[in-house]
mmCIF file with all atom_site columns, C-alpha atoms in Angstrom:
data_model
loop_
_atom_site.group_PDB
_atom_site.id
_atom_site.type_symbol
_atom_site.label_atom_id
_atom_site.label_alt_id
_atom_site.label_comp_id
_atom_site.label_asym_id
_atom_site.label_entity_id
_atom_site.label_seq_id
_atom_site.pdbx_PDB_ins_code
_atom_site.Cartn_x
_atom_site.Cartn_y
_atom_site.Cartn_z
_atom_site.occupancy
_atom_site.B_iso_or_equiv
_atom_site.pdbx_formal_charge
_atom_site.auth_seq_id
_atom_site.auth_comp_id
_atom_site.auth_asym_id
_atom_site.auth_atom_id
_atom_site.pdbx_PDB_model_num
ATOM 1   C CA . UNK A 1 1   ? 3.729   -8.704  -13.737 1.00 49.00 ? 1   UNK A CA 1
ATOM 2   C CA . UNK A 1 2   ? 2.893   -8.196  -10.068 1.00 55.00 ? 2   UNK A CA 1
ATOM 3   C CA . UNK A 1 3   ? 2.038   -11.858 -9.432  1.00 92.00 ? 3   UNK A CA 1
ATOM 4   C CA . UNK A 1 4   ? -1.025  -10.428 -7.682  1.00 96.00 ? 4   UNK A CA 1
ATOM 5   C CA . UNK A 1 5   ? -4.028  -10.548 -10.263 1.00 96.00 ? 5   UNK A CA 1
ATOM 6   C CA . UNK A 1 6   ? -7.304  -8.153  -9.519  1.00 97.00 ? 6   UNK A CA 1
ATOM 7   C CA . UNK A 1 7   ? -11.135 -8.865  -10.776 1.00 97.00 ? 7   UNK A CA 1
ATOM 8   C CA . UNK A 1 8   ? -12.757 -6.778  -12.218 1.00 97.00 ? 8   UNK A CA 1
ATOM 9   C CA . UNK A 1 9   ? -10.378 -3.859  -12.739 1.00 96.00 ? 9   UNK A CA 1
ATOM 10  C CA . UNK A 1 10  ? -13.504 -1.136  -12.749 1.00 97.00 ? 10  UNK A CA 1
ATOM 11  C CA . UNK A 1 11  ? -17.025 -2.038  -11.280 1.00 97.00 ? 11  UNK A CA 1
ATOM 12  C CA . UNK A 1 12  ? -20.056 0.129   -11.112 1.00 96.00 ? 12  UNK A CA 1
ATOM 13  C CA . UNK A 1 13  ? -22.853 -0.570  -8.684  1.00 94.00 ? 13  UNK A CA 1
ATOM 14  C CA . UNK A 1 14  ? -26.446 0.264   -7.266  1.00 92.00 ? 14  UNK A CA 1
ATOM 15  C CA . UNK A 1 15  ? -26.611 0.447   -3.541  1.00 91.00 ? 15  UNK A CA 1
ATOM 16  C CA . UNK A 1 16  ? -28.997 -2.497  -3.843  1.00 90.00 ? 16  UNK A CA 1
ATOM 17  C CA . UNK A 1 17  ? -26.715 -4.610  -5.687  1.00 90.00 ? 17  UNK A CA 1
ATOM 18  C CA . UNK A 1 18  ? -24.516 -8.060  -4.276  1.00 95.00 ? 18  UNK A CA 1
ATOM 19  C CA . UNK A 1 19  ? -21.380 -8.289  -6.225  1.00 96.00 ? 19  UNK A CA 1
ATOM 20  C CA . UNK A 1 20  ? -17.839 -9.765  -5.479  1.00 97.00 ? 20  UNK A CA 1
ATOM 21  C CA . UNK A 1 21  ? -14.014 -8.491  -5.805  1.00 98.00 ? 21  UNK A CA 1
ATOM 22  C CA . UNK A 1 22  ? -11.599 -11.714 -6.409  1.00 98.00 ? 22  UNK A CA 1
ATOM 23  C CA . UNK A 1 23  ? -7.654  -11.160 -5.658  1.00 98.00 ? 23  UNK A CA 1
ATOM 24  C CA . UNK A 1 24  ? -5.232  -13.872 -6.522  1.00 97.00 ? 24  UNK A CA 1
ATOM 25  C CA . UNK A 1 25  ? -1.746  -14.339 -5.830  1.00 97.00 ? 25  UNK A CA 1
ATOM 26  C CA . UNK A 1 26  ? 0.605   -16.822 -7.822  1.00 94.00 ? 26  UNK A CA 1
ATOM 27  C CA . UNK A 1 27  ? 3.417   -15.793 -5.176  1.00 94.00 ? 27  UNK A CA 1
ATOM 28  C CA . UNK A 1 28  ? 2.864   -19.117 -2.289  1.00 93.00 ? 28  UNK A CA 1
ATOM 29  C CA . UNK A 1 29  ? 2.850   -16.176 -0.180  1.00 93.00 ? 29  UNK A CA 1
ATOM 30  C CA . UNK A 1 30  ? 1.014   -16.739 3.568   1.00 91.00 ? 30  UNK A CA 1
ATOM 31  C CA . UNK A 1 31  ? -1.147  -13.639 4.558   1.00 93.00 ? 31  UNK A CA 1
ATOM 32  C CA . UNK A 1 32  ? -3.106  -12.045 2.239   1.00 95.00 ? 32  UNK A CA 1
ATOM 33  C CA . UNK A 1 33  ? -4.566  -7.914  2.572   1.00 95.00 ? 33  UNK A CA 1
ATOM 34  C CA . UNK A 1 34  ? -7.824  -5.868  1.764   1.00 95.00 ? 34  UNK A CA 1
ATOM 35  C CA . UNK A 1 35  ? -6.699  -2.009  1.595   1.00 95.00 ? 35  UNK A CA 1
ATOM 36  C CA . UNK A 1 36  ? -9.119  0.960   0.332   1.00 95.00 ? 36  UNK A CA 1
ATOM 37  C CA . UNK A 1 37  ? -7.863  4.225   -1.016  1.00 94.00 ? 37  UNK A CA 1
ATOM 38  C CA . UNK A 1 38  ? -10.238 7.089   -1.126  1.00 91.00 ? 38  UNK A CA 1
ATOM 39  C CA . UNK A 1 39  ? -9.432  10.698  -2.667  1.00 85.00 ? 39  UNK A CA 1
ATOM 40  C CA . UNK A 1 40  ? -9.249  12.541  0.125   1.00 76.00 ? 40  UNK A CA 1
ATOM 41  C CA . UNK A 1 41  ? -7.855  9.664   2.862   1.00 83.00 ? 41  UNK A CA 1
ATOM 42  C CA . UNK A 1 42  ? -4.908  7.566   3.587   1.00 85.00 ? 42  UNK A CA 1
ATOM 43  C CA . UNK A 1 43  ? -4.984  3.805   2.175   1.00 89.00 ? 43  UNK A CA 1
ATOM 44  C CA . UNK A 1 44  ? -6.784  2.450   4.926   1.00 90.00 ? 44  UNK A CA 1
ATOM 45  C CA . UNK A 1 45  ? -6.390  -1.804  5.960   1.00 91.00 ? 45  UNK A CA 1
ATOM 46  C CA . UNK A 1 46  ? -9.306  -3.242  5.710   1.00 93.00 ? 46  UNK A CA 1
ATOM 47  C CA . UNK A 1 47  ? -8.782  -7.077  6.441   1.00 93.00 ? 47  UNK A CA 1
ATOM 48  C CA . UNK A 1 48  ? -6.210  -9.060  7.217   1.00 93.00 ? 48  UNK A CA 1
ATOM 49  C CA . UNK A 1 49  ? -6.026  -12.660 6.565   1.00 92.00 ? 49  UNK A CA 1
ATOM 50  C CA . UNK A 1 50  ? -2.924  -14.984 7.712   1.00 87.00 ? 50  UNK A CA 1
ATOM 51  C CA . UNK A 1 51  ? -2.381  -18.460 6.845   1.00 76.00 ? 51  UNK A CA 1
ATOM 52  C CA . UNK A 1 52  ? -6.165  -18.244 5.752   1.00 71.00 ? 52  UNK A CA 1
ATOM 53  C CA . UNK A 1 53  ? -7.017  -17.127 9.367   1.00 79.00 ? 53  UNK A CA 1
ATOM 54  C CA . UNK A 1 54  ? -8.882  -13.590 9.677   1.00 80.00 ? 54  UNK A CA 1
ATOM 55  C CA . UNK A 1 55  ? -6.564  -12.454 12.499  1.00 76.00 ? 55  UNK A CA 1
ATOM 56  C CA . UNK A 1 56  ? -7.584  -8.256  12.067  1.00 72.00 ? 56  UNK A CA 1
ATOM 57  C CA . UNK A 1 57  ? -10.951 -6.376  11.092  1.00 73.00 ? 57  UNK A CA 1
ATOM 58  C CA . UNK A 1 58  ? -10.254 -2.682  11.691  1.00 70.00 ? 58  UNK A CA 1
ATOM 59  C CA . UNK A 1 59  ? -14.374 -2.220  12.620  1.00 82.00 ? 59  UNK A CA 1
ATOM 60  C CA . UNK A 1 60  ? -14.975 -2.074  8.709   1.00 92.00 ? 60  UNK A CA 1
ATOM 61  C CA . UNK A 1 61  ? -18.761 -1.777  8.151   1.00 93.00 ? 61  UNK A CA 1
ATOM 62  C CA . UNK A 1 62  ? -20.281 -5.025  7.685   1.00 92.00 ? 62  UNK A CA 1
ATOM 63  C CA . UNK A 1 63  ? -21.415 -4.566  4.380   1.00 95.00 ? 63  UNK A CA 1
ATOM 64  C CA . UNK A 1 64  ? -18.211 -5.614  3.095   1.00 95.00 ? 64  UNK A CA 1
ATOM 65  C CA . UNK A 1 65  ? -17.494 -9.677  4.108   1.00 94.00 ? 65  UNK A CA 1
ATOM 66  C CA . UNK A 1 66  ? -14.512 -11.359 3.606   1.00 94.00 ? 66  UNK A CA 1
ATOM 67  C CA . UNK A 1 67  ? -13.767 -14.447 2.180   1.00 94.00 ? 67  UNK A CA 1
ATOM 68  C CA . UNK A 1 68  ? -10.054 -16.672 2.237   1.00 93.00 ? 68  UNK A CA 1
ATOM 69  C CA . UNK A 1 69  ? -11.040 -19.944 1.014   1.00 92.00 ? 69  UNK A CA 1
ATOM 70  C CA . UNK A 1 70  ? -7.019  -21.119 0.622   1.00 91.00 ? 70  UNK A CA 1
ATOM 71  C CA . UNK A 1 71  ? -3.573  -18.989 0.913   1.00 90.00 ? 71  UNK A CA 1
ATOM 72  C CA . UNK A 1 72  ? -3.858  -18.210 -2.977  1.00 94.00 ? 72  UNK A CA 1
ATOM 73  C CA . UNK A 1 73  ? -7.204  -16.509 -2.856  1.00 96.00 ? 73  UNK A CA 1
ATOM 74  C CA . UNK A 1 74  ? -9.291  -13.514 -1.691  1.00 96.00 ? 74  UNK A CA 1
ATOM 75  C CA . UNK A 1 75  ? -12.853 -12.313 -1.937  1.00 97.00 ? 75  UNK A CA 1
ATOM 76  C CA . UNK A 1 76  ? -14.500 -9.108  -0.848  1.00 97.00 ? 76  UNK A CA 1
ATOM 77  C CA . UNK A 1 77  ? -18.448 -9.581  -0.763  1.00 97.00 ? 77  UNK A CA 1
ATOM 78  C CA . UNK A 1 78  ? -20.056 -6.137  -1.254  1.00 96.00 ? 78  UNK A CA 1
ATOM 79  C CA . UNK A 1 79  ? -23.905 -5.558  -0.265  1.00 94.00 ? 79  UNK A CA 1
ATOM 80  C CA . UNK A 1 80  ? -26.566 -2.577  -0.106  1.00 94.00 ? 80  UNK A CA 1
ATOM 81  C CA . UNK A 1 81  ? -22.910 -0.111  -0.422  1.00 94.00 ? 81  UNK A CA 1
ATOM 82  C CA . UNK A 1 82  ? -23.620 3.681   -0.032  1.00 95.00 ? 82  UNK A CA 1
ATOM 83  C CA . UNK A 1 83  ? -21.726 6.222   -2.709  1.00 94.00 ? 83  UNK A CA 1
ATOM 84  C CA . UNK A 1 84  ? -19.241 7.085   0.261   1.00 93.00 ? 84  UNK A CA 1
ATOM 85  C CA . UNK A 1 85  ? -18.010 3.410   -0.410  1.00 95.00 ? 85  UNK A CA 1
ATOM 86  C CA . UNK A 1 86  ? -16.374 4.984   -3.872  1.00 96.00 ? 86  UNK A CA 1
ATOM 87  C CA . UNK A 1 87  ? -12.914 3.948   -3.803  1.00 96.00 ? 87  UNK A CA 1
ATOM 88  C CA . UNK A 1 88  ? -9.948  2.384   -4.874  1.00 95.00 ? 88  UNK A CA 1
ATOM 89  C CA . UNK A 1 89  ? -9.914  -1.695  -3.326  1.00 97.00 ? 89  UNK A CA 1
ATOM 90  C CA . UNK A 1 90  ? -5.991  -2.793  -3.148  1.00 96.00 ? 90  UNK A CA 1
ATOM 91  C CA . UNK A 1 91  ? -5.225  -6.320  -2.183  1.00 96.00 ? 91  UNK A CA 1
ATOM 92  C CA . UNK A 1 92  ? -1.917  -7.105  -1.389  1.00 96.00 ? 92  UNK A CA 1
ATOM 93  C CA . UNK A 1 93  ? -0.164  -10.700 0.082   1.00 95.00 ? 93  UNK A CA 1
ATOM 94  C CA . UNK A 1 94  ? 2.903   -11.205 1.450   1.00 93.00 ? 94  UNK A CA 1
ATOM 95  C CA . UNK A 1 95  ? 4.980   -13.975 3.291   1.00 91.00 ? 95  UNK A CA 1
ATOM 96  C CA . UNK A 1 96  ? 4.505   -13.278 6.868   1.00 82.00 ? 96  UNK A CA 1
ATOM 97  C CA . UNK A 1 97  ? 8.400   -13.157 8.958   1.00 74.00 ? 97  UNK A CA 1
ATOM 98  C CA . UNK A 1 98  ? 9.752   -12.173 5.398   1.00 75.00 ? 98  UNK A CA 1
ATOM 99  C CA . UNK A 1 99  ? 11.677  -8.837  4.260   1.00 76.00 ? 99  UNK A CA 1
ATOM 100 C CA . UNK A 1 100 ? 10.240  -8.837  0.664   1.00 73.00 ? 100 UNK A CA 1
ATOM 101 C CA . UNK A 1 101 ? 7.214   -6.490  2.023   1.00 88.00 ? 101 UNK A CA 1
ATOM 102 C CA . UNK A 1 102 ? 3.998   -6.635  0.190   1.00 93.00 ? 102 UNK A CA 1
ATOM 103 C CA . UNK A 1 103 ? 3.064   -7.014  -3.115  1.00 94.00 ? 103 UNK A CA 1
ATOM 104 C CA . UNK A 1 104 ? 0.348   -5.118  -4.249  1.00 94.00 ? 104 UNK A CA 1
ATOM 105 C CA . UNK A 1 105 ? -2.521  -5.706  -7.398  1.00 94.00 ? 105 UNK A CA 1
ATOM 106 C CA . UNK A 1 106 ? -3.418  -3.642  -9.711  1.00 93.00 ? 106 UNK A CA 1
ATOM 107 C CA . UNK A 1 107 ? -7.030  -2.591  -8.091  1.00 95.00 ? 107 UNK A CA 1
ATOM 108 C CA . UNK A 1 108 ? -10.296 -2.255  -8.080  1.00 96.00 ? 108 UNK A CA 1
ATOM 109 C CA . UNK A 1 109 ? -12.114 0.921   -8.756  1.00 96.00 ? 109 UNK A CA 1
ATOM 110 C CA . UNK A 1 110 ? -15.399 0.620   -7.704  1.00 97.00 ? 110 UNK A CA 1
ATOM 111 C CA . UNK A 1 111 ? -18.018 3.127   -8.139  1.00 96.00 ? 111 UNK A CA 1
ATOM 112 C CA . UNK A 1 112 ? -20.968 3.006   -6.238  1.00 96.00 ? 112 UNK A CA 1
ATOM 113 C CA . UNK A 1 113 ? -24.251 5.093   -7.940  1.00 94.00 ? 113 UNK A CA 1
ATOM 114 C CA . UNK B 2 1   ? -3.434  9.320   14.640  1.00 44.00 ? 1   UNK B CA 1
ATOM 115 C CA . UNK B 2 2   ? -1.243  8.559   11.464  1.00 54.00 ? 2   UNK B CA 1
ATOM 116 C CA . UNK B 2 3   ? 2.080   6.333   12.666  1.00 75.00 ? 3   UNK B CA 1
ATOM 117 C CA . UNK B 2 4   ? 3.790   8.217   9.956   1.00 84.00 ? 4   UNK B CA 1
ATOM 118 C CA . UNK B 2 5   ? 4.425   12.296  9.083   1.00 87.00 ? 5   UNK B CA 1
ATOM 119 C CA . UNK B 2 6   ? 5.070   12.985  5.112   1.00 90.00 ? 6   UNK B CA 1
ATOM 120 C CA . UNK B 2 7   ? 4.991   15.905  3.400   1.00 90.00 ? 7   UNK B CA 1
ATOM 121 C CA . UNK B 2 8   ? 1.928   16.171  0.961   1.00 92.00 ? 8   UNK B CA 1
ATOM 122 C CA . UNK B 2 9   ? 3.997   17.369  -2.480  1.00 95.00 ? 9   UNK B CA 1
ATOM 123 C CA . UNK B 2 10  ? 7.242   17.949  -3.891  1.00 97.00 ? 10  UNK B CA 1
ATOM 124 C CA . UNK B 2 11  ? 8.357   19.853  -7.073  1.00 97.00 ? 11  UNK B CA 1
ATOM 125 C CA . UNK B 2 12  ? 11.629  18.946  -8.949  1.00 97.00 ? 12  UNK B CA 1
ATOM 126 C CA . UNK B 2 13  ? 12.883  19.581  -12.470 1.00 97.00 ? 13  UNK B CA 1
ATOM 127 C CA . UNK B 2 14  ? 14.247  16.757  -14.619 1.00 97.00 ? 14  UNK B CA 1
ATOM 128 C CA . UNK B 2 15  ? 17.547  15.865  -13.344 1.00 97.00 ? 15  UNK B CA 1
ATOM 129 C CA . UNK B 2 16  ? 17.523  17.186  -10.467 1.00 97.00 ? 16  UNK B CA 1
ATOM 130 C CA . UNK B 2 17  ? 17.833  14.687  -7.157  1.00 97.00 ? 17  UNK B CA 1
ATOM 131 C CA . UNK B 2 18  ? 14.382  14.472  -5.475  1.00 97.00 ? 18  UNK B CA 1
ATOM 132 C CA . UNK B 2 19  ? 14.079  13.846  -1.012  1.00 97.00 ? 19  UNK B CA 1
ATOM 133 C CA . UNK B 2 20  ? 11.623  12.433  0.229   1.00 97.00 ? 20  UNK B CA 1
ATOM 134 C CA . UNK B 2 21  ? 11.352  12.408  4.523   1.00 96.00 ? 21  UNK B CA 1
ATOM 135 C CA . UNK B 2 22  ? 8.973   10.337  6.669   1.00 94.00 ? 22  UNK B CA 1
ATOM 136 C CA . UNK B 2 23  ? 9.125   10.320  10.275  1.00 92.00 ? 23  UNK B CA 1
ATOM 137 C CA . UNK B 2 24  ? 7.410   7.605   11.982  1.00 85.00 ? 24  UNK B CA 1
ATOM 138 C CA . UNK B 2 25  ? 6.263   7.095   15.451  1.00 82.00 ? 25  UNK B CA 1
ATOM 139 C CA . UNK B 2 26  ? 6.793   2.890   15.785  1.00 72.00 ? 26  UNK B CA 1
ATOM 140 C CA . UNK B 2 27  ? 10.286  1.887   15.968  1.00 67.00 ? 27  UNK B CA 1
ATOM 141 C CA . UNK B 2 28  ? 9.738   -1.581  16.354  1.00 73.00 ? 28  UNK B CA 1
ATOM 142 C CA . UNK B 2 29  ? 9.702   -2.598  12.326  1.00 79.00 ? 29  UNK B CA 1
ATOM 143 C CA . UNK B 2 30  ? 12.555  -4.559  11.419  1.00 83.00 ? 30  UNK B CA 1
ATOM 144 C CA . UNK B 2 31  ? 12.556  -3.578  7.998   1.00 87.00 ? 31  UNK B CA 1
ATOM 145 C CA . UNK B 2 32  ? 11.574  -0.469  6.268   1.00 90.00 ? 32  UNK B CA 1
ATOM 146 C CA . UNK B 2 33  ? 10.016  0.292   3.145   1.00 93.00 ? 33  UNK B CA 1
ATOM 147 C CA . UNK B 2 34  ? 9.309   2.655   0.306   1.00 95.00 ? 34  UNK B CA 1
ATOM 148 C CA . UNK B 2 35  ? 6.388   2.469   -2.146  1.00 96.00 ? 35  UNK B CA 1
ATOM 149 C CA . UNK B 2 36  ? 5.430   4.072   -5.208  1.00 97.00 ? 36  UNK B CA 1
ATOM 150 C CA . UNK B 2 37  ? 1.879   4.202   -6.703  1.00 95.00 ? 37  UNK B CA 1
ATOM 151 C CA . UNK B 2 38  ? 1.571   5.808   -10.596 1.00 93.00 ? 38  UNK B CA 1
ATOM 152 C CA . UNK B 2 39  ? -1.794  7.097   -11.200 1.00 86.00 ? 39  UNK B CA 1
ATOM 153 C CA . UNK B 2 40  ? -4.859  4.522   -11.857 1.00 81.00 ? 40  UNK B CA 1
ATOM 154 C CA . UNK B 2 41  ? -2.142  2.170   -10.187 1.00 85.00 ? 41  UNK B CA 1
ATOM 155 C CA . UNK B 2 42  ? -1.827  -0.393  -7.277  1.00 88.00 ? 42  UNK B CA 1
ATOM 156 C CA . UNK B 2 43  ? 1.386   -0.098  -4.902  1.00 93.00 ? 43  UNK B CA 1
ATOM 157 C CA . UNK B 2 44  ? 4.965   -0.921  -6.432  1.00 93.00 ? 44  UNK B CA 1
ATOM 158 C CA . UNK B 2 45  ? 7.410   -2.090  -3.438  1.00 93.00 ? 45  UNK B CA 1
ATOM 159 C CA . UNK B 2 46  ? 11.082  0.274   -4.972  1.00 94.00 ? 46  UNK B CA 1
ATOM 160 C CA . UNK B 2 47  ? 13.305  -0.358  -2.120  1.00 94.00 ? 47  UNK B CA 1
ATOM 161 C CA . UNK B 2 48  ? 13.712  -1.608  1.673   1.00 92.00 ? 48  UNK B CA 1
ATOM 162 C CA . UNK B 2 49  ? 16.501  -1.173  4.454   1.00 93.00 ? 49  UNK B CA 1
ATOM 163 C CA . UNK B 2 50  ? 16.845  -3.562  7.115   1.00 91.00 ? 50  UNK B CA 1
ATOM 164 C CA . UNK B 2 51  ? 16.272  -1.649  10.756  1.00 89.00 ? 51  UNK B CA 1
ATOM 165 C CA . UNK B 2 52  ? 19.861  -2.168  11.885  1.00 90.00 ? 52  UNK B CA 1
ATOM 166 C CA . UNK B 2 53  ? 21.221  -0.312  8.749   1.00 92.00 ? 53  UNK B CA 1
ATOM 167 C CA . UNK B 2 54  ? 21.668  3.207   8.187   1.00 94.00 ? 54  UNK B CA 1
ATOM 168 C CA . UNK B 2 55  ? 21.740  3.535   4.218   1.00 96.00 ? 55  UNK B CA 1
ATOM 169 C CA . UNK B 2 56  ? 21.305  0.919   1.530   1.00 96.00 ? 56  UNK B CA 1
ATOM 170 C CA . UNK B 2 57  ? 21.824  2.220   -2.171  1.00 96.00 ? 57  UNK B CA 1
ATOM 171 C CA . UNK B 2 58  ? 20.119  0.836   -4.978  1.00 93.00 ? 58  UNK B CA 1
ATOM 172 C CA . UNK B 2 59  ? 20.774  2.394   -8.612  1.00 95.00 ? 59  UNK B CA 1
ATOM 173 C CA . UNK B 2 60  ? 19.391  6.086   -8.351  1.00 97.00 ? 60  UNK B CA 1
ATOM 174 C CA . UNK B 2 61  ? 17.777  5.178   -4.847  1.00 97.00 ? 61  UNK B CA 1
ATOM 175 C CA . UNK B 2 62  ? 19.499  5.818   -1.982  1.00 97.00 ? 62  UNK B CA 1
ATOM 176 C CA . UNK B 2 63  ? 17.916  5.069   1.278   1.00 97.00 ? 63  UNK B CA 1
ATOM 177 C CA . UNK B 2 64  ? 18.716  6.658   4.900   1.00 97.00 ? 64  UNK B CA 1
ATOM 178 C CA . UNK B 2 65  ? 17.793  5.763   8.019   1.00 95.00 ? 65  UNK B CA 1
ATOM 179 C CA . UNK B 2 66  ? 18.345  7.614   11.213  1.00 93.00 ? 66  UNK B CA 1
ATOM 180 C CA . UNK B 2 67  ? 16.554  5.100   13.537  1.00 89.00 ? 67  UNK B CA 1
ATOM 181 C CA . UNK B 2 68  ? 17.765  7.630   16.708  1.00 89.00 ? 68  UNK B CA 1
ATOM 182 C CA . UNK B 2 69  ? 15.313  10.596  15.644  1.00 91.00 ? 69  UNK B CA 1
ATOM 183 C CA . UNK B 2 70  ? 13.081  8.144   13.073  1.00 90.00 ? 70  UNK B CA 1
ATOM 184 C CA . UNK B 2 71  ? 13.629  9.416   10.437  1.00 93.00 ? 71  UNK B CA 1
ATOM 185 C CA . UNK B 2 72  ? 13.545  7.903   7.318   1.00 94.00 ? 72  UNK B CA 1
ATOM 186 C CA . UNK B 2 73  ? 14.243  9.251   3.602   1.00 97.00 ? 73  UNK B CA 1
ATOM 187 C CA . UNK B 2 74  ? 14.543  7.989   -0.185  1.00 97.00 ? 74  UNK B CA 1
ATOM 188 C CA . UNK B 2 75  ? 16.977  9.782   -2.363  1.00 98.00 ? 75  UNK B CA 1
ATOM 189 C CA . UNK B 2 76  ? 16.355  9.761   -6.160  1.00 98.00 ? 76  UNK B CA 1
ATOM 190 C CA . UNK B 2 77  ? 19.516  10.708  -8.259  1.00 98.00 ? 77  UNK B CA 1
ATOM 191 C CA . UNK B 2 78  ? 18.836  12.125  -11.749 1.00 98.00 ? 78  UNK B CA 1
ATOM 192 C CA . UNK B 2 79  ? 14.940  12.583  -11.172 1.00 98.00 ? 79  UNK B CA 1
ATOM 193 C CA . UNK B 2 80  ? 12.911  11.381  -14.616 1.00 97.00 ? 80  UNK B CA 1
ATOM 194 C CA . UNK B 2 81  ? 9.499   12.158  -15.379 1.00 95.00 ? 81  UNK B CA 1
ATOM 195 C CA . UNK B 2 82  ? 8.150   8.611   -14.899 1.00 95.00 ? 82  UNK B CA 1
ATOM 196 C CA . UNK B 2 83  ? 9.187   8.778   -11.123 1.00 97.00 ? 83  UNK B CA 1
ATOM 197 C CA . UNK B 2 84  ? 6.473   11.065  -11.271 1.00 97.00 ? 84  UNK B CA 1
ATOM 198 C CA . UNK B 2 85  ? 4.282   9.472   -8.247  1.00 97.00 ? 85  UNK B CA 1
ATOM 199 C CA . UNK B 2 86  ? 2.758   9.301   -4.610  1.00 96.00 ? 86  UNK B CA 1
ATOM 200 C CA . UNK B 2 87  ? 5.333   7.947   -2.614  1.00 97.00 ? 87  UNK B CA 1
ATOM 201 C CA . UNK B 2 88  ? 4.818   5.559   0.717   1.00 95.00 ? 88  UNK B CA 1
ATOM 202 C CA . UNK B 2 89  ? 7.088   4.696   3.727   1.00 93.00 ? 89  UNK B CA 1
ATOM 203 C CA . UNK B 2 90  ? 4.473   2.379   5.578   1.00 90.00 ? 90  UNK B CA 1
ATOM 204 C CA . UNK B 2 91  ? 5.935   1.000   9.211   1.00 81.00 ? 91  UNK B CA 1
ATOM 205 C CA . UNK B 2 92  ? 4.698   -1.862  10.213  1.00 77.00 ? 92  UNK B CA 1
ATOM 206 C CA . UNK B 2 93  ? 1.911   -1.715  12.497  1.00 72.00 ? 93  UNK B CA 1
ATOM 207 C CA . UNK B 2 94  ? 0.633   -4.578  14.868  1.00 71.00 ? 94  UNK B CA 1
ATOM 208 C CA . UNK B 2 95  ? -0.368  -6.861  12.197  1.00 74.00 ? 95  UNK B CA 1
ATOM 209 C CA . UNK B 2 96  ? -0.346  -5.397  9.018   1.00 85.00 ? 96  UNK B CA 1
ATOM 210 C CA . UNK B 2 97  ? 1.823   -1.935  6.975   1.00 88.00 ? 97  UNK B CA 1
ATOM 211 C CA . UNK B 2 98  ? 0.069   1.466   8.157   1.00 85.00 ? 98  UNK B CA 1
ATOM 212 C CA . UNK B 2 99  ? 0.229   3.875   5.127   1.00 87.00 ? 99  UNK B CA 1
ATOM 213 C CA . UNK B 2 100 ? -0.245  7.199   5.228   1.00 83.00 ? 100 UNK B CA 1
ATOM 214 C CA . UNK B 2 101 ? -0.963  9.545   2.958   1.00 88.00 ? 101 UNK B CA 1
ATOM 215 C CA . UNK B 2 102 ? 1.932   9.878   0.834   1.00 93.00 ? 102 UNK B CA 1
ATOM 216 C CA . UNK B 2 103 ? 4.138   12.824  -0.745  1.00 96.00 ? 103 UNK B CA 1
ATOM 217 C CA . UNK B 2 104 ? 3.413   13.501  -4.192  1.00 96.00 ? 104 UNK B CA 1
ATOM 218 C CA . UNK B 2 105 ? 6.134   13.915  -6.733  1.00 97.00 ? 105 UNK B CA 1
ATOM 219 C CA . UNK B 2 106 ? 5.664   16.128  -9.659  1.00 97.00 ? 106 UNK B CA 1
ATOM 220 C CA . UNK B 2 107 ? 8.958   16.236  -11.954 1.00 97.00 ? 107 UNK B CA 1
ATOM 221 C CA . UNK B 2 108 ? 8.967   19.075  -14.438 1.00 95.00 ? 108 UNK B CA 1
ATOM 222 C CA . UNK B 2 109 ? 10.486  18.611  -17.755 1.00 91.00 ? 109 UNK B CA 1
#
């Protein structure tokens, strides 16, 4: 049980589609992640969000939006993707100042046709 | 560029004790971790070592430090093949853990 829950754990799309990826964390951690792994790249940080403040955005396109409403949850809005968007979508929190490093869900793999 | 240098693969037969190095270019994180991802899997946090230590042993893990030349490297004793993995040692960059790309462990039976 990673306290950090992922939904949906596959999603395929059309480039024209909207859809949404949904992280929660049951850990009353403060700062909450977006990370994307590609096969042939490092895990890349997408978003940052601390104590529900976007406080980094690493010039990710802006087809992918963000969304903290509250410390416990995290949204990634997806629109008009391209196939190159393929990829494993991590989210991860953690309690900022605190040694227990991050704590990762299981994923989304999202597959865009 | 990458704030960390792994090597890409390692090969080890059951039993055997597997290192893994990283060398890192930011020595400003006050703790250091290591992370293992199983296929089809998100990142599992296995161990950390606080910045002003030089080894911390945990079961079959044993972590060094040598914060002089930054070097950092997990020891597993007794290799099994379910520590079969990509394996992480992510500094902390300005705001958030930089990973990069891992060193693959395949343990042969």
């Amino acid at each position: 049980e990673t306290g950090v829950t992922q939904t949906p754990r596959h999603l395929v799309m059309g480039m024209t589609n909207k859809k949404s990826l949904k992280c929660e964390q049951h850990l009353g951690h403060n700062a909450m992640y977006w990370y994307k792994q590609s096969a042939k790249k490092p895990l890349e940080l997408m978003f940052v969000y601390s104590l529900e403040e976007r406080v980094e955005n690493n010039s990710v396109p802006s087809r992918f939006s963000p969304e903290c409403p509250n410390s416990s949850h995290l949204f990634l809005h997806l629109h008009t993707l391209q196939p190159e968007d393929s990829a494993l979508y991590l989210c991860a929190s953690s309690q900022e100042g605190g040694a227990d490093g991050y704590t990762f869900g299981s994923g989304t793999r999202l597959t865009v046709v | 560029g990458e704030d960390v240098e792994q090597s890409l693969f390692l090969s080890v037969r059951e039993g055997d004790s597997s290192v893994i190095n990283c060398t890192y270019t930011d020595s400003s994180s006050t703790y250091l971790y290591w992370y293992k991802q199983e296929p089809g899997a998100g990142l599992q946090l296995l161990t950390y070592i606080f910045s002003n230590m030089d080894m911390k042993q945990d079961q079959r893990l044993t972590v060094l430090l040598n914060k002089k030349d930054k070097h950092l490297s997990l020891r597993i004793a007794d290799t099994q093949t379910g520590d079969s993995a990509i394996y992480f040692c992510p500094p902390k960059g300005r705001r958030a853990l930089t990973f990069g790309s891992g060193t693959r462990l395949q343990v042969q039976p």
